[in-house]
Short mmCIF file of C-alpha atoms (C1' of nucleotides) in Angstrom, two decimals:
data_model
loop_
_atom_site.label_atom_id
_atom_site.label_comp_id
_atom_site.label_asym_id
_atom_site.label_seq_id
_atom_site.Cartn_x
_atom_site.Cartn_y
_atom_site.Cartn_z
CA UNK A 1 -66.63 242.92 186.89
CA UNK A 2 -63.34 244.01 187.92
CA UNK A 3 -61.88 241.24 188.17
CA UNK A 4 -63.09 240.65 184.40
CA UNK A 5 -61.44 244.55 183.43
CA UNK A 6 -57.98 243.50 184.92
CA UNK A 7 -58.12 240.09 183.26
CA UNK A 8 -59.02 242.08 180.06
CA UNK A 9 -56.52 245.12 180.60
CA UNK A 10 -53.55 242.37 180.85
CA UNK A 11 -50.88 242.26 178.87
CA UNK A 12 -51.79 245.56 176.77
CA UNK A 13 -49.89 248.25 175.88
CA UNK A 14 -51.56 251.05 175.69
CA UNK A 15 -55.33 251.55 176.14
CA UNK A 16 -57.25 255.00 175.51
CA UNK A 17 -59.32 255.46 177.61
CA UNK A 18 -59.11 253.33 180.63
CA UNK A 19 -62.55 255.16 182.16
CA UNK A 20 -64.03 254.62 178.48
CA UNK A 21 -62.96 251.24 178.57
CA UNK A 22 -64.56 250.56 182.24
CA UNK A 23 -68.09 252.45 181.44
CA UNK A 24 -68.29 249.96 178.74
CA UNK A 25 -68.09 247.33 180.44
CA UNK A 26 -70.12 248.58 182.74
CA UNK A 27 -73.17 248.98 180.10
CA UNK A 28 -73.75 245.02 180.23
CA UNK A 29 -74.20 244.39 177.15
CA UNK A 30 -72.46 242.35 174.35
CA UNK A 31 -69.31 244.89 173.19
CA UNK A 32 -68.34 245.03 169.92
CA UNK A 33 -64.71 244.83 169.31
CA UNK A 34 -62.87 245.29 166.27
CA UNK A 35 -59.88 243.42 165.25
CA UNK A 36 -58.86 244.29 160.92
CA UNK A 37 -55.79 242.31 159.49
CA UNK A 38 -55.43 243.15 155.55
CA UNK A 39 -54.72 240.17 153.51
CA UNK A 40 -51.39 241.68 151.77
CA UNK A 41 -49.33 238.94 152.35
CA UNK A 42 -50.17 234.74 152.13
CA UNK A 43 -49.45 234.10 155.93
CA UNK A 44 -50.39 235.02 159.34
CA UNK A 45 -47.26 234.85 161.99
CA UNK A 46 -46.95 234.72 165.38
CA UNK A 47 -47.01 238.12 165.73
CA UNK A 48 -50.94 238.02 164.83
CA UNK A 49 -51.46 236.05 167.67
CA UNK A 50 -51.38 238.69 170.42
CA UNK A 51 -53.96 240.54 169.06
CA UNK A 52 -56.20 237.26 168.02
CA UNK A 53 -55.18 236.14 171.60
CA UNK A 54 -56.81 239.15 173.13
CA UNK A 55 -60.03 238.97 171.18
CA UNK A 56 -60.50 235.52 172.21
CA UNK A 57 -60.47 236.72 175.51
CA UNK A 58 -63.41 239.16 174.55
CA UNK A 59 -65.05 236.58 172.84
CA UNK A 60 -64.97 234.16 175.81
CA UNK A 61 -66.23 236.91 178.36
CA UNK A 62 -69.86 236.65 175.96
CA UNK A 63 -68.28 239.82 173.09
CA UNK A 64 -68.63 240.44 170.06
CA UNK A 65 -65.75 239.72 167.99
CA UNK A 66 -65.83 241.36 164.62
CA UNK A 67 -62.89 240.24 162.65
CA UNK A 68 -62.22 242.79 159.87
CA UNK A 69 -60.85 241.80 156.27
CA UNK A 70 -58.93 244.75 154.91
CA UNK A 71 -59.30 243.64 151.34
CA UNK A 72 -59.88 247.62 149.96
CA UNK A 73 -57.27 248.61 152.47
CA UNK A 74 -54.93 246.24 151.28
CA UNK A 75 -54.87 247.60 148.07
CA UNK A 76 -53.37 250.77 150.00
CA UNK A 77 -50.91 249.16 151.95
CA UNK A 78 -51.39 250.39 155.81
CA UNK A 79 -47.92 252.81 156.00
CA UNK A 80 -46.95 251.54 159.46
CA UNK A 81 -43.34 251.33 159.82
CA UNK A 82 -42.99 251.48 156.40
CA UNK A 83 -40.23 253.80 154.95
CA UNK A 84 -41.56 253.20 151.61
CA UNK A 85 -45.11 253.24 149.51
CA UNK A 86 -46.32 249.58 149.08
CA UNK A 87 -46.44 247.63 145.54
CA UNK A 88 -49.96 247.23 144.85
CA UNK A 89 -51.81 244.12 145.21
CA UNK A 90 -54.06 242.06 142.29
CA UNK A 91 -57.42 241.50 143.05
CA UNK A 92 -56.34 238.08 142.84
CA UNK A 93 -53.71 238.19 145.70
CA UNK A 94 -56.00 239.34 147.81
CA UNK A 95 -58.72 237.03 147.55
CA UNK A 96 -55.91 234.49 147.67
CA UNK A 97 -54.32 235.61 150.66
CA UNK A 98 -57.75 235.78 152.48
CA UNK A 99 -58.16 232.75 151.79
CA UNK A 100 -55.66 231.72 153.80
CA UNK A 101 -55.75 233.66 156.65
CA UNK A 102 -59.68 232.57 157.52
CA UNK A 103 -57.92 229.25 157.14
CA UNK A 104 -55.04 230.13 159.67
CA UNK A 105 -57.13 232.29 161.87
CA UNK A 106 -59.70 230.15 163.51
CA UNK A 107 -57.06 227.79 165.20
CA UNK A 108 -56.93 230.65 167.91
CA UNK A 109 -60.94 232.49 167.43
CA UNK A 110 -64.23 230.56 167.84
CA UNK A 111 -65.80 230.64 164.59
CA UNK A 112 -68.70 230.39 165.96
CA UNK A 113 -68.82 233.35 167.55
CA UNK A 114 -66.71 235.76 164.88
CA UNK A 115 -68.37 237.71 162.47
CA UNK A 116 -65.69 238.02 159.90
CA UNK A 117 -66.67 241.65 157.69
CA UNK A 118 -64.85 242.84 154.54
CA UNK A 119 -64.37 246.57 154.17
CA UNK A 120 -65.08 246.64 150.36
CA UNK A 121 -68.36 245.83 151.38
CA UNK A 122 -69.03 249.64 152.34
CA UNK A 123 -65.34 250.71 150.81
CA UNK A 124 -66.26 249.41 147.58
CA UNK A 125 -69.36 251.75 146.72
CA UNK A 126 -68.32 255.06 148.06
CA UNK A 127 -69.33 257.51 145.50
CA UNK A 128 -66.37 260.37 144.97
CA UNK A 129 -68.59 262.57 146.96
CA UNK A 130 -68.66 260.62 149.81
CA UNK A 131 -64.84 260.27 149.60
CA UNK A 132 -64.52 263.60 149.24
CA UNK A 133 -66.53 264.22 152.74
CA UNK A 134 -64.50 261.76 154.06
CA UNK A 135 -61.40 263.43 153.50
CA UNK A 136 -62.77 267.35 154.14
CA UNK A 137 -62.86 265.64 157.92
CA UNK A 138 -59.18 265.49 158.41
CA UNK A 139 -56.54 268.26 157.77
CA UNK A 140 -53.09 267.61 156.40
CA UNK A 141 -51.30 268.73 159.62
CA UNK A 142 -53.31 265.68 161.54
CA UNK A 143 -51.78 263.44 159.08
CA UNK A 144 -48.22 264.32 158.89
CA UNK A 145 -47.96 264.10 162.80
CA UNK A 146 -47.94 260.65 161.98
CA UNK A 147 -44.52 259.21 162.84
CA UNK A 148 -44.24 257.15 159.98
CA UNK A 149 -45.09 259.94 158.20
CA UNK A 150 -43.00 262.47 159.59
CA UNK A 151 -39.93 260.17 159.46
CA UNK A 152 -40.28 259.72 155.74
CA UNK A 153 -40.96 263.33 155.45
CA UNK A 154 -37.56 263.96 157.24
CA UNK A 155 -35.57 261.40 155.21
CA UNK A 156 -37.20 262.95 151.95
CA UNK A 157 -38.98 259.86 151.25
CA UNK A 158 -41.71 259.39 149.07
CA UNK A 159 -45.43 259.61 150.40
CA UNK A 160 -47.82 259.11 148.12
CA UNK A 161 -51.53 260.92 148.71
CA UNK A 162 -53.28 257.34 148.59
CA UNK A 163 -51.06 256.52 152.03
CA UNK A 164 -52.93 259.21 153.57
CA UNK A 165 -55.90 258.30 152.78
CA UNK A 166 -55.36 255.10 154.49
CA UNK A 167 -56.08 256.27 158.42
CA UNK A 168 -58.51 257.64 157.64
CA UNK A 169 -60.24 254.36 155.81
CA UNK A 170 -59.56 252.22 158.80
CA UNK A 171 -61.08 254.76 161.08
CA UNK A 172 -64.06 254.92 158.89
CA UNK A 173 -64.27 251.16 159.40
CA UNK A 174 -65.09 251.58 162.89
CA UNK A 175 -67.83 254.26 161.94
CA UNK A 176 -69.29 251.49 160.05
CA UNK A 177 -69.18 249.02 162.37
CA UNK A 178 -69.85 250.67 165.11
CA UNK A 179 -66.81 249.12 167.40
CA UNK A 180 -66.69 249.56 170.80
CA UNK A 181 -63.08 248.67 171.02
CA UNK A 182 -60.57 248.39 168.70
CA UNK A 183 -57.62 245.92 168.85
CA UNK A 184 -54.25 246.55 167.35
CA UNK A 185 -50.37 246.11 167.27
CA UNK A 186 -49.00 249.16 169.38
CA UNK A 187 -48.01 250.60 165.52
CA UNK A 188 -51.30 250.53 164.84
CA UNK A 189 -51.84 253.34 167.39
CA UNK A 190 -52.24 256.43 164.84
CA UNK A 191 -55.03 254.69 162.74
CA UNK A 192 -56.11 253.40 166.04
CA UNK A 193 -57.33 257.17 166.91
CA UNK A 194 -58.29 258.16 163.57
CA UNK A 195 -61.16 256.06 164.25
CA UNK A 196 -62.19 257.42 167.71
CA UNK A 197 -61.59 260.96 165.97
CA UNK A 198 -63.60 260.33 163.19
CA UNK A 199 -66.50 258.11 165.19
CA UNK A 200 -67.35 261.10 167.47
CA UNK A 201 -66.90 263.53 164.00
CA UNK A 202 -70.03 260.95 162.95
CA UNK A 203 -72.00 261.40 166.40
CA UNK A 204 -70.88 258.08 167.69
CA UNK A 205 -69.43 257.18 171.39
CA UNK A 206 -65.34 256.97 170.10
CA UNK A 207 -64.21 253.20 170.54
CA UNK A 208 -61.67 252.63 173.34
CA UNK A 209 -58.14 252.17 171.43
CA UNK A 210 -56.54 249.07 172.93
CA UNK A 211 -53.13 248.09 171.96
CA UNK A 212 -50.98 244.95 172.59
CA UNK A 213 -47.27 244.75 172.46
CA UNK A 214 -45.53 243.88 168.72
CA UNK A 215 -43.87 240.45 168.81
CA UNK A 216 -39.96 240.87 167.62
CA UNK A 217 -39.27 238.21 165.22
CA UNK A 218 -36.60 235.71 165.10
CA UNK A 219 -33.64 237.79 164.29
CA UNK A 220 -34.22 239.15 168.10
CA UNK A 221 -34.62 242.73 166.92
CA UNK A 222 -36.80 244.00 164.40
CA UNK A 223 -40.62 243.51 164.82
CA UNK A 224 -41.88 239.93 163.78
CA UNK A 225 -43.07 240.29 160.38
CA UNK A 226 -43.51 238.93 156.64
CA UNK A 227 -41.38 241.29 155.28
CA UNK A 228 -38.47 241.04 157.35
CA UNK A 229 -38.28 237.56 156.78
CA UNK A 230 -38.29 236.98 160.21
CA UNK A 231 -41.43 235.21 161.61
CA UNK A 232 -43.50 231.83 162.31
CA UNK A 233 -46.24 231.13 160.46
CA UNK A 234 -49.28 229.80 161.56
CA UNK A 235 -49.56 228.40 158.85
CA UNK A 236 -46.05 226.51 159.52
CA UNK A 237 -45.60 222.68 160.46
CA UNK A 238 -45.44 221.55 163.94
CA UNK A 239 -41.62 220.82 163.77
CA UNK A 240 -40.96 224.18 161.84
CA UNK A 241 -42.83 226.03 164.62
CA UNK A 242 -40.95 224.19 167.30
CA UNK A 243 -38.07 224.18 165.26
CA UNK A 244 -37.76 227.93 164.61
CA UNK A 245 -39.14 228.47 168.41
CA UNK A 246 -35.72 226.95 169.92
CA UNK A 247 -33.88 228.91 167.44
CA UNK A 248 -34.62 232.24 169.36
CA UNK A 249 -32.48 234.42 171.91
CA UNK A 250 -33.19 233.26 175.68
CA UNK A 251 -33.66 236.91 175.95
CA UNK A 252 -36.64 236.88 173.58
CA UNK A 253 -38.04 233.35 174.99
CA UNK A 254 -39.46 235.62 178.11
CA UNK A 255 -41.28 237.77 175.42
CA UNK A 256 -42.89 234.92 174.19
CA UNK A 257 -43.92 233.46 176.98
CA UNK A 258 -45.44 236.62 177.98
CA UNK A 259 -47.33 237.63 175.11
CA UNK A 260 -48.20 234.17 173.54
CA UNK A 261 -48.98 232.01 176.51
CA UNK A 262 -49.99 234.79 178.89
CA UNK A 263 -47.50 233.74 181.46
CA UNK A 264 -47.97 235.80 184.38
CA UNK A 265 -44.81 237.62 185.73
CA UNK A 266 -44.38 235.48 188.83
CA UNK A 267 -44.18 231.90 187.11
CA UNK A 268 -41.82 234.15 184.56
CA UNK A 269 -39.42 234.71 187.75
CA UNK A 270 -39.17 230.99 189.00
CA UNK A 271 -38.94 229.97 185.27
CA UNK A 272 -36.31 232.51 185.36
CA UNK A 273 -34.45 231.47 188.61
CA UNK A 274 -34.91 228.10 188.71
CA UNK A 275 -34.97 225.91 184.98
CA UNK A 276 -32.08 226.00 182.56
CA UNK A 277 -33.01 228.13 179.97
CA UNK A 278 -32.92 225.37 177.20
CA UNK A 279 -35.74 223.28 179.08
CA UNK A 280 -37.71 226.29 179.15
CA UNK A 281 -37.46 226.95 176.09
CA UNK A 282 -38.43 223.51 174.78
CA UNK A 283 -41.82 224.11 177.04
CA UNK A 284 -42.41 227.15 175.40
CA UNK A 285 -41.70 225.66 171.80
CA UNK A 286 -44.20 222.82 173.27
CA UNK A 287 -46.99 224.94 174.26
CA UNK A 288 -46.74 227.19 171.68
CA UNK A 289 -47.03 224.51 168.72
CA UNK A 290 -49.63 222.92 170.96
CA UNK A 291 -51.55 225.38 170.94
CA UNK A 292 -51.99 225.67 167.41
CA UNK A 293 -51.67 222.26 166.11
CA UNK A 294 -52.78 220.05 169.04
CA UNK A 295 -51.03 218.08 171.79
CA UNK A 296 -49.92 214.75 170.18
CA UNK A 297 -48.20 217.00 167.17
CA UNK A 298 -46.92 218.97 169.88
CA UNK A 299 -45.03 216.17 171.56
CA UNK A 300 -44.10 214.63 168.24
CA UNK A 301 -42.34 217.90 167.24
CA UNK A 302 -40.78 218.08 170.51
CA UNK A 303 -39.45 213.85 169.72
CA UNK A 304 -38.22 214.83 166.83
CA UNK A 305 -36.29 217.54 167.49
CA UNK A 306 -34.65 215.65 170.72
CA UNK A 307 -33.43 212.86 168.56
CA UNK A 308 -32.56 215.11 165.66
CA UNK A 309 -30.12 217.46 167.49
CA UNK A 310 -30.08 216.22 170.82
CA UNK A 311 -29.46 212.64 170.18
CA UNK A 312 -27.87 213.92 166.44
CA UNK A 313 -29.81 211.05 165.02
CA UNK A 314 -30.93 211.12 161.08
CA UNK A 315 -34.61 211.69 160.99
CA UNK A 316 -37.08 209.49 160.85
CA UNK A 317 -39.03 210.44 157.57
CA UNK A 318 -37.13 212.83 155.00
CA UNK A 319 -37.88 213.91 151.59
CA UNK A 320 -37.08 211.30 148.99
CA UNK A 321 -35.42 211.52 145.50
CA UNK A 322 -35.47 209.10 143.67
CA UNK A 323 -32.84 208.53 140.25
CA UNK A 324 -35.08 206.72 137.97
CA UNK A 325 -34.96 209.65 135.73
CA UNK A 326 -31.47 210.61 136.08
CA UNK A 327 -30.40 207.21 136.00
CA UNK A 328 -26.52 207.26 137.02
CA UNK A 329 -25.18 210.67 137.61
CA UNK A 330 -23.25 213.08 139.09
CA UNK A 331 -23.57 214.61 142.87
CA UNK A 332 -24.05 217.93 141.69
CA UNK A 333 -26.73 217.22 139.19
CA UNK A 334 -28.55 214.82 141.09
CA UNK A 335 -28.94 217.97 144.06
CA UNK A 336 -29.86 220.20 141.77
CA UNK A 337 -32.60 218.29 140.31
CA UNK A 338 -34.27 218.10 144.02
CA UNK A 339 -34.62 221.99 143.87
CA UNK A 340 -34.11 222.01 146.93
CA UNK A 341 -30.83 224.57 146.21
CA UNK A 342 -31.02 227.89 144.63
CA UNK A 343 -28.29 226.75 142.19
CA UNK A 344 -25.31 225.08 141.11
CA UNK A 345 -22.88 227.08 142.35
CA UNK A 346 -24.51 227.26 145.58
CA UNK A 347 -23.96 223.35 145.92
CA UNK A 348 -20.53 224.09 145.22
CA UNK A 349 -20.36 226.26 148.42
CA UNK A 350 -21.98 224.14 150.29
CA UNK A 351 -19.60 221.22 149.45
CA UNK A 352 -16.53 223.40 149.70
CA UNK A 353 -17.51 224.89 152.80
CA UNK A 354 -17.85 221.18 154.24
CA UNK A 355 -21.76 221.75 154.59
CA UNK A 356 -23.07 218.47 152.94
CA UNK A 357 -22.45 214.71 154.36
CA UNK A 358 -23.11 211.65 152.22
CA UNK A 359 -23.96 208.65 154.56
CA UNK A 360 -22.89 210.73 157.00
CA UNK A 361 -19.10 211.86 156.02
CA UNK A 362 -18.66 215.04 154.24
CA UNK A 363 -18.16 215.38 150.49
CA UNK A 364 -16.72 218.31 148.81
CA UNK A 365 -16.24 216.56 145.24
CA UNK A 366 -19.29 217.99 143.07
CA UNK A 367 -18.53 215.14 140.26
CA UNK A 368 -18.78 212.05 142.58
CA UNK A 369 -20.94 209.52 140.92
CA UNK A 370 -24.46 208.38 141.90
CA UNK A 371 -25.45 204.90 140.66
CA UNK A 372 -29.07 203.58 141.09
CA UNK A 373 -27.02 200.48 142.00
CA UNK A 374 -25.72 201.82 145.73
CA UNK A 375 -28.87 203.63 146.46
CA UNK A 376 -30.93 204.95 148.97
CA UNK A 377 -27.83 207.27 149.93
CA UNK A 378 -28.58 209.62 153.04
CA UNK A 379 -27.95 213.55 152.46
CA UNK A 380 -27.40 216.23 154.97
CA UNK A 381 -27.34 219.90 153.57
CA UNK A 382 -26.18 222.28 156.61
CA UNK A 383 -27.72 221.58 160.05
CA UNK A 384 -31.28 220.92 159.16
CA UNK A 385 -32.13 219.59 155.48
CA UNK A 386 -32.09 216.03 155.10
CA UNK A 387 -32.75 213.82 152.19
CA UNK A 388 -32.88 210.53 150.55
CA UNK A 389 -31.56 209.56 147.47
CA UNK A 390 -33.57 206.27 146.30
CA UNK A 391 -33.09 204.32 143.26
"C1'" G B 1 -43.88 276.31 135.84
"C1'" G B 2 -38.55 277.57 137.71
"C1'" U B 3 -33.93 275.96 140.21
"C1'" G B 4 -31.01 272.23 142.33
"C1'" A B 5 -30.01 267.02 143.92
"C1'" G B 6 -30.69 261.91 142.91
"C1'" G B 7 -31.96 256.63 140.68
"C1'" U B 8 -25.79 251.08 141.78
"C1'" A B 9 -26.60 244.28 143.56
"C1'" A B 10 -34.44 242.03 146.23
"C1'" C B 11 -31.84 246.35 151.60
"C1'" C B 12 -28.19 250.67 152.96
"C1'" A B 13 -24.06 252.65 150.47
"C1'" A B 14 -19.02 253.72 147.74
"C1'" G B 15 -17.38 254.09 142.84
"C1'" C B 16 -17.65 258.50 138.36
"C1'" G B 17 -13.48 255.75 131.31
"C1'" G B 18 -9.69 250.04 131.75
"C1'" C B 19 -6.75 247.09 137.73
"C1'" U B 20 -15.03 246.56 138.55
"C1'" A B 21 -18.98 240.78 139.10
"C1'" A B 22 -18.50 246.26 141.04
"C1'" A B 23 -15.37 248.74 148.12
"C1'" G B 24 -17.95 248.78 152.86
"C1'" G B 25 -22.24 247.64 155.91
"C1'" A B 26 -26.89 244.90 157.04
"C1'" U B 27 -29.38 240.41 156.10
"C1'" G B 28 -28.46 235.40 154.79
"C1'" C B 29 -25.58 230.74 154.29
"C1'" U B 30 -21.46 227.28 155.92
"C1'" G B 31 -17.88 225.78 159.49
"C1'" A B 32 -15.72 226.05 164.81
"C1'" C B 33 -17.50 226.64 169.89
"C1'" U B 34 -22.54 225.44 172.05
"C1'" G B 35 -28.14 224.29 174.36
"C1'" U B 36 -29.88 224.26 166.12
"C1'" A B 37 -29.52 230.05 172.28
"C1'" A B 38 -26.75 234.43 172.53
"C1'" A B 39 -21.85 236.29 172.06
"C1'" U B 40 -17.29 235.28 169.49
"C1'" C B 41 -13.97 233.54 165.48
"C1'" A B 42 -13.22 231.91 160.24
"C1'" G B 43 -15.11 231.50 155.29
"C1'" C B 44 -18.88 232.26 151.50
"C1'" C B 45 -22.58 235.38 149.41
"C1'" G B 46 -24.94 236.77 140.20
"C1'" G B 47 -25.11 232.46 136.92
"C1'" U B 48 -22.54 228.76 134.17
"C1'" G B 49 -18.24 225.93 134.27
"C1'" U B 50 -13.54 219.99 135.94
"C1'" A B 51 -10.46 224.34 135.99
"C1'" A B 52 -8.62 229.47 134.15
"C1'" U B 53 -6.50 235.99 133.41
"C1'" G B 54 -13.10 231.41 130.26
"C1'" C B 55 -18.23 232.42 128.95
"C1'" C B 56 -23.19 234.82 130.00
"C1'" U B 57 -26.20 238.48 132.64
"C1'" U B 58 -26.14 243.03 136.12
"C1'" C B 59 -25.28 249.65 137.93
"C1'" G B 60 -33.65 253.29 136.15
"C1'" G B 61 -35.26 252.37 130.26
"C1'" G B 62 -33.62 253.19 125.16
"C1'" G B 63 -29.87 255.04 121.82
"C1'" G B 64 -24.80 256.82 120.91
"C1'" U B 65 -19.18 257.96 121.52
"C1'" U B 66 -14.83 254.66 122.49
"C1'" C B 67 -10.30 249.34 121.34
"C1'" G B 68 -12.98 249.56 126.23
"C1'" A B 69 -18.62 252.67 129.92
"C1'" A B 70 -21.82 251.95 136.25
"C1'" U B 71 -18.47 255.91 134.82
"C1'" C B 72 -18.77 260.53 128.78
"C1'" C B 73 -23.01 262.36 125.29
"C1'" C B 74 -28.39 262.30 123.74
"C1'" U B 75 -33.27 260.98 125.03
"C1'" C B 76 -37.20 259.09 127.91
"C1'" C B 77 -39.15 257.48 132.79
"C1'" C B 78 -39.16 257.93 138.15
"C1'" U B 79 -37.95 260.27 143.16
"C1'" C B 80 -36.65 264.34 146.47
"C1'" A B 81 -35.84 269.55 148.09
"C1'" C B 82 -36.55 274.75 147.60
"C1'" C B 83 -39.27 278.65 145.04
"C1'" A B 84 -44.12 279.73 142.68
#
RNA sequence: GGUGAGGUAACCAAGCGGCUAAAGGAUGCUGACUGUAAAUCAGCCGGUGUAAUGCCUUCGGGGGUUCGAAUCCCUCCCUCACCA
């Protein structure tokens, strides 16, 4: 039972309250704990994965996991972090989008035991009245303690009134539900409360907040996320995940290993100490990309990106153009057609930058000739693109 | 409702009649060095074009003044602050 709280309490951030938290457990029966992601955005990162990592953990200790779809928040946008009001979402994204992330999502949860819930299913039919209680429950003050919020506030930003309403929805959630815990991203900590606040405003026990550490994304600094561009997809392929994996900051690699694989501080020392940091980080590129696409992808990723830039051999299997169309024609044309490139004149940096090979030797003339006759020729565009130029 | 300040490249921010495809920064890309690491150095960073002091599109929207506008005028839209 212990044993089972420290296991549980690992690797959080912060958790309110940790005598809440233990009583709970102590009641012996399933909890129910609440994990919401809103579908605003086609992809689920890395950065996900604490949190889904966490209720796993739940789920194997016999929990409920309740996996929330934000599909009426999402039409909010949650303000976290945000300096600015969201663009609103279709209907259509949405549906879109959550269709992608209960395809994503269940690498890491049993489906089995999830019980995936939509908020518009209680959202949806709220009279104006009912909104209107909803609101009467929380005063303006609360809400502009917010640090988002009062940031915006302070840099004469734009808040809109909708934003505020948007705590206030996800703590409503939990009234719904019912949660026992809630799981979040440590920026989720203000809506986090909202629902505690607003369970015990309903005559419920308040849900013990539970927060796990944000992942920073691949630029090393800002928080992993969609919108800074910056992040792994689940969703990505096994040699993109690996790929992207070696690509980060040694620093960061300890991060990872900490958050995503649960690596317990000790074996983080001797890693520390005692590997060179590029073997380590392969392992934790391997792990990682086994964890979500399997072991023999894992180890084919890992091949394939020894022999790539290790061995700097030309790939095995690379996208293939072929010239049927084009028939004879110039370098220039001939890339652009791929659309692989942005355009034109971006090939012509790339060539006069010494960024492309043909066959392997650099080419900087855009008007070199193709012919069907010499074909397949072998392109390299910067480190990592590779393609094939058939007949 | 009143008063004042703003809207510039997918981000921040200068410019306030020609020398402006628009300074600077951030991000990104390419090259060198490497371990596709970090740090560092160099270059690029609207499109089109064999090339040019070429052409096209861009400074919230629309209209106007001018040989010429991001820069001046009119009008509309949006944001912020203070007062009520």
């Amino acid at each position: 039972m212990k044993l089972m709280a420290e296991k549980l309490l690992q690797g959080t951030d912060t958790v309110i309250e940790i005598e809440g938290f233990l009583k709970k457990l102590a009641l012996q029966r399933p909890l129910r704990i609440k994990l919401g992601v809103d579908p605003t955005r086609p992809d689920l990162t890395l950065g996900h994965m604490v949190g889904f990592l966490k209720l796993r953990q739940f789920q194997e200790l016999g929990h409920t996991a309740i996996l929330l779809i934000g599909d009426t928040t999402a039409r909010i946008g949650d303000p976290s972090g945000r300096s600015e009001t969201r663009p609103a979402l279709s209907e259509q994204e949405i549906t879109q989008n959550t269709q992608t992330y209960l395809d994503q999502v269940f690498k890491l949860l049993d489906p089995e035991h999830t019980h995936v819930r939509y908020n518009s299913e209680w959202l949806a039919p709220l009279r104006f009245d009912q909104v209107l209680d909803l609101t009467r429950r929380v005063t303006m003050a609360r809400i502009l303690e917010r640090d988002d919020f009062a940031k915006r506030l302070a840099a004469k930003q734009p808040i809109s009134m909708v934003e505020c309403l948007y705590p206030l929805l996800q703590g409503y959630d939990s009234v719904v539900l019912q949660a026992d815990v809630e799981l979040g991203g440590s920026d989720q900590l203000f809506n986090l409360m909202m629902g505690r606040r607003l369970q015990e405003d309903f005559g419920q026990a308040p849900q013990v907040v539970m927060t796990v550490p944000l992942l920073i994304g691949l630029d090393g600094t800002r928080k992993m996320s969609k919108s800074y561009d910056n992040y792994i997809a689940l969703s990505d392929s096994p040699s993109d995940i690996f790929g992207k994996l070696m690509s980060i900051s040694d620093t960061l690699m300890w991060d990872y290993y900490r958050l995503l694989l649960g690596t317990p501080a000790a074996t983080l020392e001797a890693l520390k100490n005692e590997e060179h940091p590029l073997l380590a980080k392969k392992q934790l590129a391997q792990s990682i990309t086994e964890r979500l696409h399997g072991n023999p992808a894992a180890l084919q990723a890992r091949n394939a990106f020894e022999s790539l830039f290790t061995n700097r051999e030309t790939p095995a299997d690379m996208p293939e153009f072929s010239l049927a169309t084009l028939g004879a024609t110039t370098l220039l044309e001939a890339l652009y057609a791929t659309q692989l490139f942005p355009s034109k004149a971006a090939l012509r940096r790339l060539m006069d930058q010494g960024g492309l090979k043909l066959n392997g030797s650099p080419v900087n003339d855009p008007r070199l000739i193709l012919d069907p006759q010499q074909a397949p020729y072998t392109l390299q565009a910067g480190k990592r693109t590779f393609l094939r130029i058939s007949p």
